[in-house]
Amino acid sequence: MEGRKLMSGKMVSTGTIQVDKLLEKLGQPGRYHVFIYILICMTYWIVIFNHVIMAVYGRPPPHHCTLPKGNFVNRSIPLEKGKPSSCKVYENFTQVYGNETVPTQGCSDGWTYTLEPGETNFVADFDLVCDNKPLVSLATTIYFCGVMLGGLIFGTLSDLIGRKPVFLITLFVPVAIGVGIFFVQSYVAFVVLRFFVGVCMQGLQTSGLVLILEMFRPVHRTKAGLITELFWGSGVLIVGVLQCFIKDWHYIQLAIALPPVLAIGYIWIIPESPRWLIQKKKFKLAEQFFIKVANFNKTDITSSISDEFAAVHKKEDGSSVTHYTILDMFKTPKLRKRTFLLFYIWLSIAVNYYGMLYGISALPGNYCLNFLIGGFVEVPAYIATIFLVECFGRKKILLLFFFVGGVTCIAVRLVPSVTGYGLDISWLPLVLALIGRASSAGSFAVIPLFTSELYPTVIRNIGVGTCAFWTRLGGVLFSPILLLSDYTFRAFPFVLFGVMALLAGLLTLLLPETLNKKLPEVIEDAENFGKQANDKSSIPEEAENETSDDTRL
């Protein structure tokens, strides 16, 4: 299989050009790779800003029904759990005496909100409370529908016109859309613009990660893919800082929309993927890329690069192209079983991660501080995961994350705030939520690597890309699930998240471990993978696995 690279469901010959060997000669990973890697990883912040910002926008401020002049809250609004109702008012204020039961009605005159000086609130601006509360969830769902559509559009487009054009388009177009959101005066306009931001965010994430992974040799791609998660976690932390210090949601919107303006130099700095150039037979541009990198890294191999490409210009490789499709994921019994298991596991991870992230608003304590701490715990979780998967394997670590995450998720809304002995343990739900959050974040980091190693080389990108679709579906589903707490019982969404995680852990037991195993190359290898005692890896670095080009929602 040497000299061949999977792209868009095809095994494409790279002729006599051995890309990984050239990359190795460049001092891989050299200074140029690290430089470009950091620049692209910084765009992950833009993606995570937009993915989680509705957790900030969607938080309702204290509110109650607007009352006619001369009426007081304690005389006009019924109590619910010892506090004035947010959504009801007595029908006839003048008839409220003592303990009499008086009919109530909805807020026909609108709502009065309690805001800090200088604060504006998205929910208050559009009156998304009481009967309108589901519209907050709908805005989140529609955004992630855009993300789902973006995965379908830009995955194909990046294969057709290149990774760099898609990367730049989806980096800069959302600036204009994001500024437009700053000026919106209606909920419908907000939702429509957010939908198109979602479309672009998936294109930005996918094309950026592909650019990263296709610049590295296989031996470095595992760590390169996992380290990107650190930028993801730190992005959540940045959103937490923004919402703690900026009280006007319009200016938070500008803060997450404008950063790409500072990246205008990316137009000239970010390169096209050398593998895509070679696949499309743009050998002159590919040669220029390698020479540029060699000069930047101060490695004296310019002549060998020129010789390598000169040979290709004289005689282009005429080997045939073998086509593979999504149907090949279901071709054999074991591969088919693993595919269905992975579909559910990816869905479960996405629902749990976003459910825990957005659900933190329902926990006791200061929301700003809770959100900030939640972002903080993700960073060490990702760092630990990088080392744990290499020491204990992918399967064991996933099992650990699913078990811990599932148990804490179920417990988070079931534990009482005060014990039977009167001891205040109101801090415990937050601690459990943070442990669950760290576990779901770790699962999100492990599953792309694990999945890419389970599929054979010939359908690896197809397999992981198709599985990643289920994370986008999870992004669409988690918000309506959180809303079910208003129609069932308070703990229902978290219990459901926990049960899904525990079930995913049980299903993981049915998958083989991949650590230090020779990875399958063809479909027959995948069918036999995991049942042979002698499949310990003895392959060189160049034959190691490729990490997914589409790892997270």
XYZ file of C-alpha atoms in Angstrom:
553
model
C 0.000 0.000 0.000
C 3.024 2.267 0.034
C 2.702 5.455 -1.963
C -1.085 5.435 -1.882
C -3.386 7.772 0.029
C -7.077 7.496 0.819
C -9.032 10.523 -0.352
C -12.796 10.817 -0.664
C -13.483 7.110 -0.763
C -10.761 6.295 -3.278
C -7.327 4.833 -3.149
C -5.381 7.349 -5.172
C -1.913 6.652 -6.389
C 0.688 9.283 -5.627
C 2.933 7.889 -8.291
C 6.633 7.720 -7.501
C 6.290 10.514 -4.941
C 6.526 9.169 -1.416
C 4.935 12.029 0.520
C 5.686 10.679 3.989
C 9.334 10.093 3.115
C 9.640 13.656 1.858
C 8.001 14.941 5.032
C 10.452 12.931 7.098
C 13.394 14.509 5.276
C 11.967 17.946 6.036
C 12.667 17.371 9.718
C 9.094 16.401 10.387
C 7.633 17.755 12.447
C 9.795 20.745 11.628
C 9.372 24.400 12.502
C 7.094 25.045 9.534
C 4.686 22.269 10.526
C 4.485 23.493 14.112
C 3.935 27.075 12.941
C 1.103 26.195 10.547
C -0.321 23.725 13.064
C -0.707 26.419 15.739
C -2.215 28.913 13.283
C -4.866 26.439 12.148
C -5.572 25.196 15.681
C -6.356 28.772 16.719
C -9.316 28.733 14.330
C -10.803 25.985 16.519
C -11.647 28.788 18.933
C -13.994 30.286 16.334
C -15.775 26.942 15.996
C -16.186 26.333 19.716
C -17.252 29.951 20.337
C -20.194 29.483 18.002
C -20.982 25.923 19.109
C -21.441 26.817 22.774
C -22.524 30.466 22.703
C -26.242 29.626 22.971
C -25.471 28.236 26.431
C -24.705 31.880 27.291
C -27.393 33.569 25.199
C -30.096 31.115 26.256
C -29.852 31.771 30.009
C -33.060 33.542 31.120
C -32.806 36.405 33.637
C -35.152 36.595 36.644
C -38.560 37.729 35.419
C -42.230 37.999 36.255
C -45.412 39.130 34.544
C -45.648 42.845 33.846
C -48.254 44.348 36.203
C -50.588 47.319 35.728
C -49.600 50.482 37.548
C -50.316 50.436 41.254
C -50.183 46.635 41.639
C -47.530 44.914 43.701
C -45.738 41.626 43.036
C -46.610 40.080 46.403
C -50.320 40.836 45.893
C -50.633 40.110 42.181
C -48.408 37.107 41.448
C -48.878 33.631 42.953
C -46.039 31.815 44.666
C -44.383 28.712 43.199
C -41.975 26.862 45.475
C -41.883 29.849 47.786
C -41.013 32.361 45.028
C -43.165 34.618 42.831
C -44.206 32.812 39.654
C -42.323 33.736 36.495
C -45.196 32.947 34.157
C -48.487 33.447 35.985
C -50.506 36.284 37.466
C -53.840 36.388 39.294
C -56.779 37.008 36.969
C -58.358 39.581 39.291
C -55.899 41.407 41.555
C -58.646 43.057 43.625
C -60.057 39.716 44.767
C -56.872 38.355 46.349
C -57.516 38.059 50.081
C -55.865 35.826 52.667
C -55.652 32.208 51.657
C -58.419 32.267 49.063
C -57.856 30.327 45.863
C -57.938 32.760 42.963
C -57.709 31.780 39.261
C -54.438 32.597 37.497
C -53.568 33.421 33.902
C -50.533 33.889 31.674
C -48.591 37.111 31.224
C -50.906 38.916 28.805
C -49.013 42.213 29.237
C -45.550 40.732 28.738
C -42.732 40.336 31.239
C -40.573 42.468 33.460
C -36.932 41.374 33.667
C -34.387 41.940 36.409
C -31.098 42.896 34.732
C -27.837 44.310 36.012
C -26.894 47.886 35.046
C -25.675 47.885 31.431
C -26.827 44.304 30.843
C -28.807 43.170 27.823
C -30.081 39.633 27.531
C -30.928 37.673 24.397
C -33.845 35.866 26.039
C -35.250 39.148 27.397
C -34.849 40.978 24.080
C -37.074 38.462 22.289
C -39.268 37.407 25.260
C -38.179 33.758 25.027
C -39.653 32.743 28.379
C -42.658 30.775 29.622
C -44.591 29.452 26.599
C -41.877 30.843 24.304
C -39.060 29.011 26.137
C -38.860 26.165 23.554
C -37.750 28.761 20.992
C -34.369 28.945 22.764
C -33.946 25.211 22.273
C -35.154 25.543 18.685
C -32.465 28.150 17.930
C -29.789 25.741 19.150
C -31.258 22.844 17.194
C -31.448 24.860 13.964
C -27.828 25.947 14.387
C -26.688 22.329 14.642
C -28.833 21.438 11.632
C -26.646 23.956 9.809
C -23.590 22.175 11.172
C -24.947 18.886 9.833
C -25.549 20.409 6.400
C -22.082 21.974 6.403
C -20.529 18.559 6.903
C -22.277 17.273 3.803
C -21.449 20.312 1.656
C -17.879 21.162 2.536
C -16.577 17.612 2.867
C -17.244 17.113 -0.837
C -16.298 20.669 -1.811
C -12.871 20.434 -0.170
C -12.135 17.362 -2.288
C -13.167 19.223 -5.443
C -11.598 22.683 -5.066
C -9.052 22.089 -2.316
C -8.776 22.326 1.447
C -7.393 25.877 1.531
C -10.228 27.615 -0.408
C -12.853 25.952 1.804
C -10.850 26.824 4.920
C -10.594 30.510 3.964
C -14.213 30.826 2.826
C -15.575 29.321 6.035
C -13.164 31.366 8.147
C -14.047 34.803 6.763
C -17.688 34.552 5.600
C -18.943 34.048 9.197
C -17.442 37.438 10.097
C -20.062 39.191 7.972
C -22.831 36.894 9.214
C -21.743 37.350 12.823
C -21.752 41.135 12.516
C -25.223 40.843 10.985
C -26.373 38.990 14.109
C -25.193 41.985 16.156
C -27.808 44.137 14.406
C -30.749 41.699 14.253
C -34.088 42.948 15.524
C -36.093 39.728 15.267
C -35.813 36.155 16.498
C -36.374 34.744 13.007
C -33.489 36.769 11.558
C -31.250 35.604 14.409
C -32.083 31.936 13.821
C -31.586 32.164 10.044
C -28.181 33.837 10.377
C -27.095 31.382 13.061
C -28.028 28.513 10.738
C -25.594 29.778 8.105
C -22.899 30.288 10.736
C -23.366 26.608 11.645
C -22.931 25.589 8.011
C -19.643 27.480 7.848
C -18.346 26.247 11.211
C -18.388 22.614 10.150
C -16.577 23.502 6.928
C -13.947 25.432 8.896
C -13.385 22.628 11.381
C -13.237 19.864 8.802
C -10.993 21.629 6.286
C -8.677 22.887 9.041
C -8.189 19.463 10.547
C -7.619 17.890 7.144
C -4.936 20.495 6.409
C -3.254 19.643 9.703
C -3.352 15.880 9.347
C -2.276 15.839 5.705
C 0.881 17.782 6.545
C 2.018 15.183 9.081
C 3.344 11.676 8.728
C 1.026 8.961 10.130
C 3.208 8.457 13.211
C 2.553 12.046 14.331
C -1.112 12.327 13.404
C -2.491 10.726 16.543
C -0.919 13.326 18.801
C -1.615 16.129 16.301
C -5.309 15.234 16.297
C -5.528 14.901 20.084
C -3.686 18.144 20.805
C -6.263 20.063 18.782
C -8.681 19.170 21.576
C -6.677 21.432 23.906
C -7.678 24.381 21.752
C -11.262 23.159 21.908
C -11.208 23.074 25.705
C -9.483 26.430 26.025
C -12.110 27.876 23.652
C -14.852 26.926 26.116
C -12.820 28.653 28.816
C -12.567 31.838 26.718
C -16.354 31.919 26.237
C -16.707 31.642 30.006
C -14.407 34.631 30.496
C -16.301 36.689 27.888
C -19.683 36.127 29.466
C -18.335 36.951 32.935
C -16.971 40.334 31.873
C -19.245 41.455 29.019
C -22.835 42.045 30.105
C -24.298 42.971 26.715
C -24.903 39.899 24.538
C -24.516 42.017 21.389
C -20.891 42.763 22.270
C -20.237 39.126 23.142
C -21.468 38.401 19.614
C -18.950 40.865 18.176
C -16.216 39.330 20.341
C -16.783 35.878 18.796
C -17.416 37.143 15.244
C -14.491 39.527 14.648
C -11.329 37.523 15.568
C -10.924 36.105 12.011
C -10.236 39.677 10.850
C -6.891 39.366 12.667
C -6.179 36.279 10.564
C -6.258 38.062 7.193
C -2.655 37.003 6.671
C -3.804 33.381 6.504
C -4.692 34.033 2.858
C -0.963 34.061 2.053
C 0.449 31.966 4.906
C -1.724 28.834 5.006
C -0.672 26.318 2.309
C -2.769 23.939 0.294
C -2.528 20.303 1.353
C 0.444 18.695 -0.438
C -1.425 15.398 -0.600
C -4.420 17.019 -2.306
C -2.097 18.736 -4.801
C -0.439 15.446 -5.684
C -3.766 13.623 -5.885
C -4.991 16.266 -8.351
C -1.678 15.997 -10.240
C -0.737 19.618 -9.490
C 2.875 18.539 -9.221
C 4.438 21.953 -9.794
C 2.530 23.479 -6.872
C 3.323 20.458 -4.702
C 7.017 20.804 -5.536
C 6.909 24.494 -4.594
C 5.329 23.567 -1.261
C 8.075 21.103 -0.347
C 10.836 23.499 -1.401
C 9.242 26.289 0.635
C 9.042 24.055 3.711
C 12.635 22.867 3.239
C 13.865 26.466 3.147
C 11.781 27.430 6.194
C 13.038 24.424 8.156
C 16.602 25.036 6.918
C 16.960 21.509 5.547
C 19.138 21.110 2.475
C 17.083 18.674 0.388
C 15.911 20.992 -2.399
C 17.729 19.002 -5.078
C 16.242 15.659 -3.993
C 12.759 17.207 -4.001
C 13.280 18.503 -7.545
C 14.557 15.100 -8.683
C 11.528 13.391 -7.140
C 9.076 15.593 -9.024
C 11.080 15.612 -12.235
C 10.643 11.854 -12.440
C 6.888 12.270 -12.140
C 6.746 14.919 -14.872
C 8.465 12.494 -17.228
C 6.202 9.591 -16.447
C 2.929 9.959 -14.580
C 1.832 6.910 -12.740
C -0.846 4.989 -14.582
C -2.042 2.704 -11.831
C -5.755 2.144 -11.552
C -8.064 3.738 -9.043
C -10.180 1.486 -6.816
C -13.454 3.066 -5.724
C -15.012 2.474 -2.315
C -18.343 3.716 -0.996
C -20.230 3.912 2.279
C -21.793 0.551 1.440
C -18.431 -1.122 2.024
C -18.838 -0.324 5.742
C -21.619 -2.936 5.812
C -20.026 -5.475 3.480
C -19.033 -8.142 6.027
C -20.736 -9.303 9.262
C -18.139 -8.097 11.791
C -17.518 -4.809 10.032
C -21.264 -4.254 9.827
C -21.704 -4.949 13.561
C -18.868 -2.611 14.512
C -20.279 0.109 12.280
C -23.674 0.065 14.023
C -21.997 -0.006 17.447
C -19.859 2.986 16.533
C -22.857 4.925 15.216
C -24.523 4.704 18.615
C -21.311 5.404 20.560
C -20.593 8.592 18.575
C -24.210 9.745 19.013
C -24.079 9.077 22.749
C -20.823 10.991 23.215
C -22.136 14.081 21.400
C -25.471 14.108 23.270
C -23.669 13.750 26.609
C -21.017 16.364 25.918
C -23.331 19.097 24.710
C -26.044 18.123 27.166
C -23.652 18.521 30.105
C -22.207 21.747 28.698
C -25.589 23.409 28.117
C -27.260 21.815 31.131
C -24.892 23.479 33.579
C -27.235 26.499 33.610
C -29.743 24.427 35.585
C -27.254 23.743 38.396
C -27.175 25.727 41.648
C -24.604 28.451 42.193
C -23.197 31.274 40.097
C -23.761 30.468 36.426
C -20.755 32.461 35.240
C -18.425 30.687 37.658
C -19.914 27.274 36.877
C -19.402 27.792 33.147
C -15.842 28.981 33.689
C -14.928 25.997 35.852
C -16.579 23.683 33.327
C -14.297 25.002 30.591
C -11.288 24.747 32.859
C -11.740 21.015 33.605
C -11.738 20.112 29.913
C -8.117 21.164 29.374
C -6.533 18.741 31.892
C -8.972 16.056 30.699
C -7.595 16.348 27.157
C -3.984 16.399 28.377
C -4.542 13.268 30.461
C -6.262 11.528 27.555
C -3.238 11.992 25.286
C -1.128 9.923 27.650
C -3.762 7.490 28.930
C -4.667 6.106 25.503
C -1.019 5.256 24.829
C -0.538 3.584 28.227
C -3.797 1.687 28.739
C -5.329 1.462 25.295
C -8.332 3.029 23.610
C -10.965 0.552 24.788
C -10.180 0.637 28.521
C -10.044 4.422 28.624
C -13.358 4.720 26.762
C -14.911 2.258 29.222
C -13.612 4.333 32.122
C -14.936 7.581 30.661
C -18.350 6.078 29.871
C -18.746 4.529 33.329
C -17.633 7.612 35.278
C -19.538 9.964 32.979
C -22.708 7.850 33.069
C -22.805 7.472 36.857
C -22.084 11.142 37.578
C -24.594 12.280 34.963
C -27.386 10.263 36.567
C -26.420 11.388 40.065
C -26.034 15.097 39.285
C -29.766 15.915 39.491
C -30.747 13.182 41.948
C -28.506 14.058 44.895
C -30.198 16.371 47.421
C -28.856 19.797 48.368
C -29.170 18.970 52.066
C -28.656 15.601 53.760
C -31.108 14.062 56.186
C -28.909 15.381 58.980
C -29.155 18.950 57.731
C -25.682 19.039 56.151
C -25.449 21.424 53.187
C -24.067 19.574 50.146
C -25.320 21.984 47.482
C -21.776 21.955 46.042
C -21.964 18.235 45.199
C -24.086 18.492 42.001
C -21.550 20.891 40.492
C -18.642 18.582 41.351
C -20.470 15.627 39.788
C -21.295 17.693 36.708
C -17.647 18.689 36.264
C -16.480 15.076 36.567
C -19.088 14.067 33.992
C -18.036 16.951 31.761
C -14.378 15.905 31.885
C -15.316 12.300 31.100
C -17.458 13.228 28.098
C -14.697 15.521 26.819
C -12.183 12.679 27.126
C -14.521 10.356 25.222
C -14.796 12.938 22.458
C -11.013 12.942 22.143
C -10.593 9.144 22.089
C -13.391 7.995 19.784
C -12.034 9.407 16.460
C -8.686 7.704 17.044
C -10.295 4.420 18.097
C -12.680 4.438 15.141
C -9.970 5.211 12.588
C -8.005 2.193 13.813
C -10.979 -0.166 13.556
C -11.665 0.572 9.892
C -9.346 -0.673 7.141
C -7.227 1.798 5.207
C -9.367 1.529 2.079
C -12.471 2.934 3.833
C -10.932 4.651 6.868
C -11.915 8.197 5.941
C -15.348 7.068 4.789
C -15.872 5.170 8.029
C -14.831 7.924 10.403
C -16.568 10.615 8.375
C -19.831 8.657 8.418
C -19.545 8.026 12.157
C -18.875 11.728 12.710
C -22.261 12.460 11.120
C -23.823 10.936 14.232
C -22.128 13.532 16.424
C -23.886 16.193 14.372
C -27.159 14.383 14.921
C -26.338 14.338 18.630
C -25.881 18.107 18.449
C -29.371 18.417 17.006
C -30.972 16.134 19.634
C -29.448 17.246 22.948
C -31.315 20.545 23.180
C -34.840 19.064 22.833
C -33.830 16.413 25.396
C -32.875 19.112 27.905
C -36.262 20.710 27.299
C -38.001 17.506 28.425
C -37.260 18.446 32.038
C -40.172 20.896 31.769
C -42.582 18.179 30.667
C -41.437 15.100 32.630
C -39.379 15.481 35.789
C -36.384 17.688 36.503
C -33.730 14.962 36.430
C -35.003 13.165 33.299
C -32.531 14.618 30.715
C -29.495 13.872 32.895
C -30.730 10.376 33.730
C -31.190 9.748 30.002
C -27.694 11.084 29.232
C -26.231 8.836 31.916
C -28.071 5.725 30.732
C -26.930 6.402 27.160
C -23.315 6.684 28.348
C -23.485 3.451 30.367
C -25.010 1.629 27.405
C -22.267 2.993 25.155
C -19.724 1.607 27.627
C -21.309 -1.836 27.481
C -21.296 -1.742 23.678
C -17.615 -0.744 23.713
C -16.902 -4.145 25.282
C -17.904 -5.701 21.956
C -15.135 -3.850 20.090
C -11.508 -5.082 19.896
C -8.567 -3.172 21.366
C -6.361 -1.478 18.751
C -3.360 -0.313 20.775
C -0.093 -1.704 19.360
C -1.997 -3.783 16.809
C -1.256 -3.962 13.111
C -4.079 -2.012 11.579
C -6.314 -3.495 8.871
C -5.594 -2.353 5.337
C -8.303 -4.083 3.323
C -11.830 -5.156 4.232
C -10.767 -8.776 4.752
C -8.206 -7.603 7.316
C -10.917 -5.716 9.197
C -13.116 -8.816 9.307
C -10.289 -10.793 10.921
C -9.075 -7.936 13.118
C -9.112 -8.653 16.842
C -9.362 -12.434 16.697
C -5.751 -13.219 15.824
C -3.233 -13.530 18.617
C -0.369 -12.592 16.377
C -1.569 -9.193 15.170
C 0.827 -7.234 17.369
C 2.173 -4.313 15.416
C 5.596 -4.665 13.865
C 4.954 -2.238 11.046
C 7.084 0.796 10.351
C 5.922 4.298 11.192
C 4.793 5.027 7.656
C 2.199 2.265 7.838
C 0.607 3.447 11.034
C -2.939 4.681 11.171
C -4.334 7.931 9.950
C -6.499 9.891 12.337
C -9.872 11.103 11.135
C -10.227 14.303 9.187
C -13.604 14.944 10.817
C -13.362 14.271 14.528
C -15.905 16.427 16.278
C -19.259 17.941 15.642
